[in-house]
C-alpha cells in the first residue's frame, strides 16, 4: 500500500522493523549488535524509523492484543540473514490478529444465523419478517405465541418486520432492547453501546439506563450502560445494505474502524496527528483495499501492510 515516491522511506521502515524483530530474538550475537549500531548511526532517518517501530510495538491496540493472547515475542527466533523481512512482527501480528478476525466465527457456534467478515446475508423468518445481517454478525430467534424474540449476539442487522399487534417483535442487544409491531430499523452492537436507527415506523427503545422512548422514522439513539441516550437525526447508517460506507466529514480513526469491520485482521493508527484528519466520500465495503488506497492518495498519511492481517497507518 505504499506509493512509489515513498519507496526509500518504506525501505528504511522495513529495515527498522527487521532490526527490531532480530534484536528481540532469544539469541543475538555481538556482531549483529555491532551491525545494528552501524546501521542506526548511518542516517538520522534510521533512528527515527526504529523509534517508530518501538512505538508501534508499544501501541495500546497492538500490545493489548498481545497480552490477551499471552504471546511471548522474545521467544520467537528470526532467521539469520533476512534483513528485509519483519519476521517477528509479522508472526506476532498474524497469530494474534487471526484470533481477533475469527471472533465472529466463534460466535456462530451459539447462533441461529451468522455471517463471516465481509459477508452479508438476508434471512426470511417464519412470520414473513426479513433480517439482513451485516459483516461479522450473529443472532438467535425464538418465537412464542405472544412474542417474537430476537437476540443480537454480535454485529449489526437490518430488520423489516411484518406487523402483528398480537405478537410484538423484540430485539435484544447488550445495552438496548427494541420493541416494535411492524417497521424497518437497524440495531448495531458496539463494545460500549448499542445504536438503534429507525428507517420507517415506530420503535420503542429501552435499556438499563434508558427509560422507554419512542423513535420515529430517521431518528437514532445510542444506548450505553451509563446515562440515557439522546435522540439525534439518522445518517446514512443503512448504506451497507447497498454495499457502501458513506462518510461526511468524519474523523479518520472512525472511518478506519468502520472499514475494519469488513476485513480480516486490524488497522492500527500511530500518531495523534492523524486524529484530526477528516474524511468525506463513498467507499465500496467489498473492496476495502481500494478504499485504503484512496485514503492514502487523498490524505497526508502512509500505510504499511505488515502482514495480511495487519495494516499500520502513520
mmCIF file of C-alpha atoms in Angstrom:
data_model
loop_
_atom_site.group_PDB
_atom_site.id
_atom_site.type_symbol
_atom_site.label_atom_id
_atom_site.label_comp_id
_atom_site.label_asym_id
_atom_site.label_seq_id
_atom_site.Cartn_x
_atom_site.Cartn_y
_atom_site.Cartn_z
ATOM 1 C CA UNK A 1 0.000 0.000 0.000
ATOM 2 C CA UNK A 2 2.999 2.251 -0.339
ATOM 3 C CA UNK A 3 3.182 4.706 -3.194
ATOM 4 C CA UNK A 4 6.344 4.790 -5.373
ATOM 5 C CA UNK A 5 7.510 8.214 -4.217
ATOM 6 C CA UNK A 6 7.802 6.823 -0.678
ATOM 7 C CA UNK A 7 9.825 3.757 -1.676
ATOM 8 C CA UNK A 8 13.046 4.933 0.040
ATOM 9 C CA UNK A 9 11.245 5.684 3.288
ATOM 10 C CA UNK A 10 9.389 2.381 3.033
ATOM 11 C CA UNK A 11 12.690 0.517 2.639
ATOM 12 C CA UNK A 12 14.053 2.204 5.777
ATOM 13 C CA UNK A 13 10.866 1.354 7.665
ATOM 14 C CA UNK A 14 11.185 -2.277 6.628
ATOM 15 C CA UNK A 15 14.835 -2.338 7.725
ATOM 16 C CA UNK A 16 13.854 -0.841 11.078
ATOM 17 C CA UNK A 17 11.146 -3.458 11.612
ATOM 18 C CA UNK A 18 13.551 -6.213 10.616
ATOM 19 C CA UNK A 19 16.181 -4.985 13.074
ATOM 20 C CA UNK A 20 13.567 -4.621 15.775
ATOM 21 C CA UNK A 21 12.499 -8.225 15.171
ATOM 22 C CA UNK A 22 16.047 -9.587 15.184
ATOM 23 C CA UNK A 23 17.036 -7.775 18.378
ATOM 24 C CA UNK A 24 14.046 -9.202 20.216
ATOM 25 C CA UNK A 25 15.020 -12.765 19.336
ATOM 26 C CA UNK A 26 16.359 -15.007 22.085
ATOM 27 C CA UNK A 27 19.878 -15.176 20.613
ATOM 28 C CA UNK A 28 21.604 -12.112 19.146
ATOM 29 C CA UNK A 29 25.353 -12.146 18.512
ATOM 30 C CA UNK A 30 27.803 -9.359 19.345
ATOM 31 C CA UNK A 31 28.432 -8.948 15.622
ATOM 32 C CA UNK A 32 24.724 -8.382 15.000
ATOM 33 C CA UNK A 33 24.638 -5.722 17.735
ATOM 34 C CA UNK A 34 27.609 -4.003 16.027
ATOM 35 C CA UNK A 35 25.872 -4.163 12.656
ATOM 36 C CA UNK A 36 22.744 -2.652 14.169
ATOM 37 C CA UNK A 37 24.716 0.163 15.802
ATOM 38 C CA UNK A 38 26.387 0.941 12.477
ATOM 39 C CA UNK A 39 23.040 0.941 10.670
ATOM 40 C CA UNK A 40 21.499 3.201 13.323
ATOM 41 C CA UNK A 41 24.360 5.723 13.090
ATOM 42 C CA UNK A 42 24.444 5.779 9.290
ATOM 43 C CA UNK A 43 21.388 8.007 8.863
ATOM 44 C CA UNK A 44 19.157 10.007 11.252
ATOM 45 C CA UNK A 45 16.191 8.533 9.364
ATOM 46 C CA UNK A 46 17.246 5.084 10.590
ATOM 47 C CA UNK A 47 16.932 6.114 14.221
ATOM 48 C CA UNK A 48 13.574 7.763 13.602
ATOM 49 C CA UNK A 49 12.260 4.667 11.836
ATOM 50 C CA UNK A 50 13.472 2.407 14.627
ATOM 51 C CA UNK A 51 11.746 4.609 17.213
ATOM 52 C CA UNK A 52 8.542 4.308 15.189
ATOM 53 C CA UNK A 53 8.872 0.511 15.218
ATOM 54 C CA UNK A 54 9.261 0.598 19.005
ATOM 55 C CA UNK A 55 6.249 2.900 19.305
ATOM 56 C CA UNK A 56 4.194 0.545 17.169
ATOM 57 C CA UNK A 57 5.044 -2.426 19.369
ATOM 58 C CA UNK A 58 4.028 -0.416 22.438
ATOM 59 C CA UNK A 59 0.813 0.857 20.811
ATOM 60 C CA UNK A 60 -2.099 0.026 23.174
ATOM 61 C CA UNK A 61 -4.172 -1.575 20.407
ATOM 62 C CA UNK A 62 -1.385 -3.984 19.486
ATOM 63 C CA UNK A 63 0.109 -4.583 22.940
ATOM 64 C CA UNK A 64 -3.384 -5.208 24.298
ATOM 65 C CA UNK A 65 -3.963 -7.926 21.758
ATOM 66 C CA UNK A 66 -0.594 -9.460 22.567
ATOM 67 C CA UNK A 67 -1.491 -9.512 26.241
ATOM 68 C CA UNK A 68 -4.812 -11.205 25.550
ATOM 69 C CA UNK A 69 -3.078 -13.897 23.545
ATOM 70 C CA UNK A 70 -0.317 -14.359 26.152
ATOM 71 C CA UNK A 71 2.187 -14.350 23.307
ATOM 72 C CA UNK A 72 5.882 -14.079 24.172
ATOM 73 C CA UNK A 73 7.553 -12.248 21.272
ATOM 74 C CA UNK A 74 11.026 -12.664 22.730
ATOM 75 C CA UNK A 75 10.751 -16.426 22.395
ATOM 76 C CA UNK A 76 10.492 -16.259 18.600
ATOM 77 C CA UNK A 77 13.667 -16.515 16.569
ATOM 78 C CA UNK A 78 14.105 -14.567 13.355
ATOM 79 C CA UNK A 79 16.051 -16.457 10.673
ATOM 80 C CA UNK A 80 19.563 -15.076 10.250
ATOM 81 C CA UNK A 81 20.291 -13.027 7.154
ATOM 82 C CA UNK A 82 16.707 -11.992 6.436
ATOM 83 C CA UNK A 83 17.256 -8.270 6.957
ATOM 84 C CA UNK A 84 14.306 -7.248 4.792
ATOM 85 C CA UNK A 85 11.556 -9.261 6.457
ATOM 86 C CA UNK A 86 9.904 -8.084 9.717
ATOM 87 C CA UNK A 87 9.648 -11.702 10.783
ATOM 88 C CA UNK A 88 8.691 -11.443 14.408
ATOM 89 C CA UNK A 89 6.218 -8.600 13.909
ATOM 90 C CA UNK A 90 4.536 -10.423 11.055
ATOM 91 C CA UNK A 91 4.316 -13.675 13.013
ATOM 92 C CA UNK A 92 3.005 -11.999 16.148
ATOM 93 C CA UNK A 93 0.510 -9.918 14.209
ATOM 94 C CA UNK A 94 -0.725 -12.931 12.266
ATOM 95 C CA UNK A 95 -1.178 -15.146 15.308
ATOM 96 C CA UNK A 96 -2.895 -12.544 17.438
ATOM 97 C CA UNK A 97 -4.982 -10.885 14.762
ATOM 98 C CA UNK A 98 -6.169 -14.163 13.283
ATOM 99 C CA UNK A 99 -7.781 -14.899 16.640
ATOM 100 C CA UNK A 100 -9.435 -11.476 16.566
ATOM 101 C CA UNK A 101 -10.572 -11.851 12.981
ATOM 102 C CA UNK A 102 -12.277 -15.158 13.627
ATOM 103 C CA UNK A 103 -14.212 -13.953 16.685
ATOM 104 C CA UNK A 104 -17.477 -13.715 14.658
ATOM 105 C CA UNK A 105 -16.946 -17.332 13.584
ATOM 106 C CA UNK A 106 -16.710 -18.350 17.224
ATOM 107 C CA UNK A 107 -19.979 -16.545 17.900
ATOM 108 C CA UNK A 108 -21.605 -18.669 15.168
ATOM 109 C CA UNK A 109 -21.328 -21.724 17.388
ATOM 110 C CA UNK A 110 -24.092 -20.357 19.596
ATOM 111 C CA UNK A 111 -26.188 -18.541 16.989
ATOM 112 C CA UNK A 112 -29.085 -19.492 14.708
ATOM 113 C CA UNK A 113 -27.836 -17.226 11.912
ATOM 114 C CA UNK A 114 -24.455 -15.618 11.314
ATOM 115 C CA UNK A 115 -22.173 -14.019 8.735
ATOM 116 C CA UNK A 116 -18.419 -14.001 8.323
ATOM 117 C CA UNK A 117 -16.242 -10.930 7.948
ATOM 118 C CA UNK A 118 -17.128 -9.111 4.730
ATOM 119 C CA UNK A 119 -20.321 -11.152 4.250
ATOM 120 C CA UNK A 120 -23.967 -10.020 4.323
ATOM 121 C CA UNK A 121 -26.963 -12.334 4.402
ATOM 122 C CA UNK A 122 -30.743 -11.920 4.281
ATOM 123 C CA UNK A 123 -32.823 -14.316 6.388
ATOM 124 C CA UNK A 124 -36.575 -14.856 5.912
ATOM 125 C CA UNK A 125 -38.217 -15.587 9.250
ATOM 126 C CA UNK A 126 -41.267 -17.775 9.826
ATOM 127 C CA UNK A 127 -43.684 -14.818 10.181
ATOM 128 C CA UNK A 128 -42.626 -13.195 6.908
ATOM 129 C CA UNK A 129 -40.224 -10.716 8.501
ATOM 130 C CA UNK A 130 -36.771 -10.301 6.989
ATOM 131 C CA UNK A 131 -33.424 -9.762 8.670
ATOM 132 C CA UNK A 132 -30.286 -8.728 6.798
ATOM 133 C CA UNK A 133 -27.094 -9.452 8.717
ATOM 134 C CA UNK A 134 -24.110 -7.181 8.194
ATOM 135 C CA UNK A 135 -20.469 -8.301 8.267
ATOM 136 C CA UNK A 136 -19.475 -10.381 11.304
ATOM 137 C CA UNK A 137 -22.981 -10.654 12.759
ATOM 138 C CA UNK A 138 -24.708 -13.380 14.755
ATOM 139 C CA UNK A 139 -28.270 -13.600 16.070
ATOM 140 C CA UNK A 140 -30.758 -16.004 17.634
ATOM 141 C CA UNK A 141 -34.509 -16.207 17.003
ATOM 142 C CA UNK A 142 -37.114 -17.543 19.453
ATOM 143 C CA UNK A 143 -40.811 -17.155 18.579
ATOM 144 C CA UNK A 144 -43.552 -17.637 21.165
ATOM 145 C CA UNK A 145 -47.331 -17.341 20.943
ATOM 146 C CA UNK A 146 -47.360 -13.750 22.198
ATOM 147 C CA UNK A 147 -43.818 -12.608 21.415
ATOM 148 C CA UNK A 148 -41.275 -12.696 18.604
ATOM 149 C CA UNK A 149 -37.902 -12.561 20.347
ATOM 150 C CA UNK A 150 -34.575 -11.940 18.586
ATOM 151 C CA UNK A 151 -31.164 -11.743 20.281
ATOM 152 C CA UNK A 152 -28.414 -9.816 18.507
ATOM 153 C CA UNK A 153 -25.366 -11.709 19.741
ATOM 154 C CA UNK A 154 -22.821 -9.712 17.779
ATOM 155 C CA UNK A 155 -22.632 -7.178 14.957
ATOM 156 C CA UNK A 156 -25.396 -5.294 13.130
ATOM 157 C CA UNK A 157 -28.680 -6.203 11.464
ATOM 158 C CA UNK A 158 -31.458 -4.562 9.482
ATOM 159 C CA UNK A 159 -34.988 -5.673 10.373
ATOM 160 C CA UNK A 160 -38.057 -5.459 8.142
ATOM 161 C CA UNK A 161 -40.862 -6.625 10.436
ATOM 162 C CA UNK A 162 -44.313 -7.874 9.457
ATOM 163 C CA UNK A 163 -46.962 -6.131 11.548
ATOM 164 C CA UNK A 164 -48.726 -8.299 14.158
ATOM 165 C CA UNK A 165 -50.212 -6.422 17.187
ATOM 166 C CA UNK A 166 -50.838 -9.737 18.979
ATOM 167 C CA UNK A 167 -47.189 -10.750 18.701
ATOM 168 C CA UNK A 168 -44.743 -7.828 19.185
ATOM 169 C CA UNK A 169 -41.255 -8.136 17.694
ATOM 170 C CA UNK A 170 -38.457 -7.560 20.247
ATOM 171 C CA UNK A 171 -34.730 -7.311 19.535
ATOM 172 C CA UNK A 172 -32.386 -7.544 22.496
ATOM 173 C CA UNK A 173 -28.712 -6.495 22.394
ATOM 174 C CA UNK A 174 -26.073 -5.745 25.063
ATOM 175 C CA UNK A 175 -27.450 -2.404 26.213
ATOM 176 C CA UNK A 176 -30.663 -1.772 24.293
ATOM 177 C CA UNK A 177 -33.987 -3.510 23.700
ATOM 178 C CA UNK A 178 -36.059 -2.501 20.658
ATOM 179 C CA UNK A 179 -39.786 -3.351 20.616
ATOM 180 C CA UNK A 180 -41.954 -2.936 17.502
ATOM 181 C CA UNK A 181 -45.133 -4.114 15.830
ATOM 182 C CA UNK A 182 -44.175 -3.547 12.210
ATOM 183 C CA UNK A 183 -41.415 -1.336 10.831
ATOM 184 C CA UNK A 184 -37.917 -1.148 9.365
ATOM 185 C CA UNK A 185 -34.973 -0.398 11.621
ATOM 186 C CA UNK A 186 -31.328 -1.155 12.349
ATOM 187 C CA UNK A 187 -29.646 -2.374 15.524
ATOM 188 C CA UNK A 188 -25.874 -2.150 15.812
ATOM 189 C CA UNK A 189 -23.945 -3.574 18.733
ATOM 190 C CA UNK A 190 -20.729 -1.829 19.780
ATOM 191 C CA UNK A 191 -18.234 -2.505 22.532
ATOM 192 C CA UNK A 192 -19.605 0.202 24.825
ATOM 193 C CA UNK A 193 -23.032 0.975 23.375
ATOM 194 C CA UNK A 194 -25.834 -0.127 21.059
ATOM 195 C CA UNK A 195 -27.242 2.038 18.277
ATOM 196 C CA UNK A 196 -30.867 1.817 17.125
ATOM 197 C CA UNK A 197 -31.841 3.579 13.891
ATOM 198 C CA UNK A 198 -35.413 3.766 12.567
ATOM 199 C CA UNK A 199 -35.948 3.870 8.818
ATOM 200 C CA UNK A 200 -39.748 3.966 8.968
ATOM 201 C CA UNK A 201 -42.483 3.261 11.517
ATOM 202 C CA UNK A 202 -42.121 3.460 15.315
ATOM 203 C CA UNK A 203 -39.670 1.668 17.592
ATOM 204 C CA UNK A 204 -39.695 1.717 21.390
ATOM 205 C CA UNK A 205 -36.166 1.574 22.795
ATOM 206 C CA UNK A 206 -35.273 0.850 26.407
ATOM 207 C CA UNK A 207 -32.275 -0.244 28.456
ATOM 208 C CA UNK A 208 -30.867 -0.413 31.973
ATOM 209 C CA UNK A 209 -30.118 3.330 31.909
ATOM 210 C CA UNK A 210 -32.602 4.154 29.174
ATOM 211 C CA UNK A 211 -36.304 4.664 30.043
ATOM 212 C CA UNK A 212 -38.640 3.562 27.228
ATOM 213 C CA UNK A 213 -38.591 6.107 24.410
ATOM 214 C CA UNK A 214 -40.259 6.077 21.010
ATOM 215 C CA UNK A 215 -38.202 6.648 17.874
ATOM 216 C CA UNK A 216 -39.794 7.759 14.611
ATOM 217 C CA UNK A 217 -38.507 7.481 11.061
ATOM 218 C CA UNK A 218 -34.985 8.870 10.505
ATOM 219 C CA UNK A 219 -34.241 9.031 14.224
ATOM 220 C CA UNK A 220 -31.421 7.306 16.060
ATOM 221 C CA UNK A 221 -30.336 6.702 19.640
ATOM 222 C CA UNK A 222 -27.125 5.367 21.185
ATOM 223 C CA UNK A 223 -27.708 3.408 24.398
ATOM 224 C CA UNK A 224 -24.882 2.585 26.789
ATOM 225 C CA UNK A 225 -24.500 1.432 30.382
ATOM 226 C CA UNK A 226 -24.475 4.958 31.869
ATOM 227 C CA UNK A 227 -26.711 7.935 31.168
ATOM 228 C CA UNK A 228 -29.818 7.762 28.922
ATOM 229 C CA UNK A 229 -29.126 8.299 25.242
ATOM 230 C CA UNK A 230 -30.075 11.380 23.256
ATOM 231 C CA UNK A 231 -32.217 11.284 20.148
ATOM 232 C CA UNK A 232 -30.473 12.511 17.015
ATOM 233 C CA UNK A 233 -31.127 12.516 13.254
ATOM 234 C CA UNK A 234 -30.054 9.333 11.498
ATOM 235 C CA UNK A 235 -27.346 9.470 8.863
ATOM 236 C CA UNK A 236 -26.591 7.021 6.079
ATOM 237 C CA UNK A 237 -26.478 4.122 8.513
ATOM 238 C CA UNK A 238 -28.156 1.740 6.078
ATOM 239 C CA UNK A 239 -25.696 2.386 3.227
ATOM 240 C CA UNK A 240 -24.118 -1.017 3.823
ATOM 241 C CA UNK A 241 -27.306 -2.620 2.513
ATOM 242 C CA UNK A 242 -26.264 -1.291 -0.898
ATOM 243 C CA UNK A 243 -22.608 -2.228 -0.435
ATOM 244 C CA UNK A 244 -21.292 1.191 0.564
ATOM 245 C CA UNK A 245 -19.899 3.087 3.516
ATOM 246 C CA UNK A 246 -20.701 6.809 3.417
ATOM 247 C CA UNK A 247 -18.807 9.445 5.405
ATOM 248 C CA UNK A 248 -19.386 13.183 5.722
ATOM 249 C CA UNK A 249 -16.532 14.998 7.479
ATOM 250 C CA UNK A 250 -15.857 12.015 9.763
ATOM 251 C CA UNK A 251 -12.566 11.701 11.734
ATOM 252 C CA UNK A 252 -10.109 9.303 10.105
ATOM 253 C CA UNK A 253 -9.957 6.889 13.096
ATOM 254 C CA UNK A 254 -13.733 6.379 12.880
ATOM 255 C CA UNK A 255 -13.540 5.801 9.129
ATOM 256 C CA UNK A 256 -10.788 3.200 9.514
ATOM 257 C CA UNK A 257 -12.699 1.485 12.322
ATOM 258 C CA UNK A 258 -15.740 1.212 10.059
ATOM 259 C CA UNK A 259 -13.733 -0.166 7.126
ATOM 260 C CA UNK A 260 -12.084 -2.623 9.501
ATOM 261 C CA UNK A 261 -15.473 -4.243 10.088
ATOM 262 C CA UNK A 262 -15.357 -5.588 6.542
ATOM 263 C CA UNK A 263 -11.839 -7.051 6.515
ATOM 264 C CA UNK A 264 -9.949 -9.708 8.457
ATOM 265 C CA UNK A 265 -7.281 -8.512 10.841
ATOM 266 C CA UNK A 266 -6.812 -4.991 12.152
ATOM 267 C CA UNK A 267 -5.951 -1.482 11.012
ATOM 268 C CA UNK A 268 -3.761 0.288 13.588
ATOM 269 C CA UNK A 269 -3.188 4.066 13.640
ATOM 270 C CA UNK A 270 0.048 5.508 15.024
ATOM 271 C CA UNK A 271 0.484 9.221 15.603
ATOM 272 C CA UNK A 272 -2.007 11.578 17.247
ATOM 273 C CA UNK A 273 -1.819 13.993 14.297
ATOM 274 C CA UNK A 274 -3.976 11.607 12.276
ATOM 275 C CA UNK A 275 -6.882 12.010 14.693
ATOM 276 C CA UNK A 276 -7.618 15.490 13.335
ATOM 277 C CA UNK A 277 -7.918 14.384 9.703
ATOM 278 C CA UNK A 278 -11.484 14.303 8.332
ATOM 279 C CA UNK A 279 -12.918 12.133 5.563
ATOM 280 C CA UNK A 280 -15.867 12.576 3.208
ATOM 281 C CA UNK A 281 -16.796 10.129 0.492
ATOM 282 C CA UNK A 282 -18.332 6.822 -0.504
ATOM 283 C CA UNK A 283 -16.377 3.570 -0.348
ATOM 284 C CA UNK A 284 -17.102 0.042 -1.539
ATOM 285 C CA UNK A 285 -17.137 -2.215 1.535
ATOM 286 C CA UNK A 286 -16.469 -5.232 -0.693
ATOM 287 C CA UNK A 287 -13.048 -3.802 -1.616
ATOM 288 C CA UNK A 288 -11.519 -2.257 1.494
ATOM 289 C CA UNK A 289 -8.002 -2.408 -0.002
ATOM 290 C CA UNK A 290 -9.147 0.029 -2.704
ATOM 291 C CA UNK A 291 -10.736 2.215 -0.021
ATOM 292 C CA UNK A 292 -7.463 2.335 1.920
ATOM 293 C CA UNK A 293 -5.552 3.209 -1.245
ATOM 294 C CA UNK A 294 -7.990 6.049 -1.934
ATOM 295 C CA UNK A 295 -7.471 7.411 1.584
ATOM 296 C CA UNK A 296 -3.706 7.259 1.142
ATOM 297 C CA UNK A 297 -3.930 9.163 -2.134
ATOM 298 C CA UNK A 298 -6.105 11.960 -0.744
ATOM 299 C CA UNK A 299 -4.751 12.389 2.804
ATOM 300 C CA UNK A 300 -1.255 13.095 4.204
ATOM 301 C CA UNK A 301 -0.884 9.555 5.505
ATOM 302 C CA UNK A 302 1.113 6.441 4.737
ATOM 303 C CA UNK A 303 0.193 2.780 5.125
ATOM 304 C CA UNK A 304 2.264 -0.359 5.505
ATOM 305 C CA UNK A 305 0.857 -3.884 5.365
ATOM 306 C CA UNK A 306 2.968 -5.788 7.904
ATOM 307 C CA UNK A 307 1.087 -8.993 7.193
ATOM 308 C CA UNK A 308 -2.217 -9.963 5.540
ATOM 309 C CA UNK A 309 -3.763 -9.394 8.973
ATOM 310 C CA UNK A 310 -2.268 -6.035 9.925
ATOM 311 C CA UNK A 311 -2.139 -2.600 8.275
ATOM 312 C CA UNK A 312 -0.338 0.247 10.042
ATOM 313 C CA UNK A 313 -1.432 3.816 9.226
ATOM 314 C CA UNK A 314 1.017 6.592 10.098
#
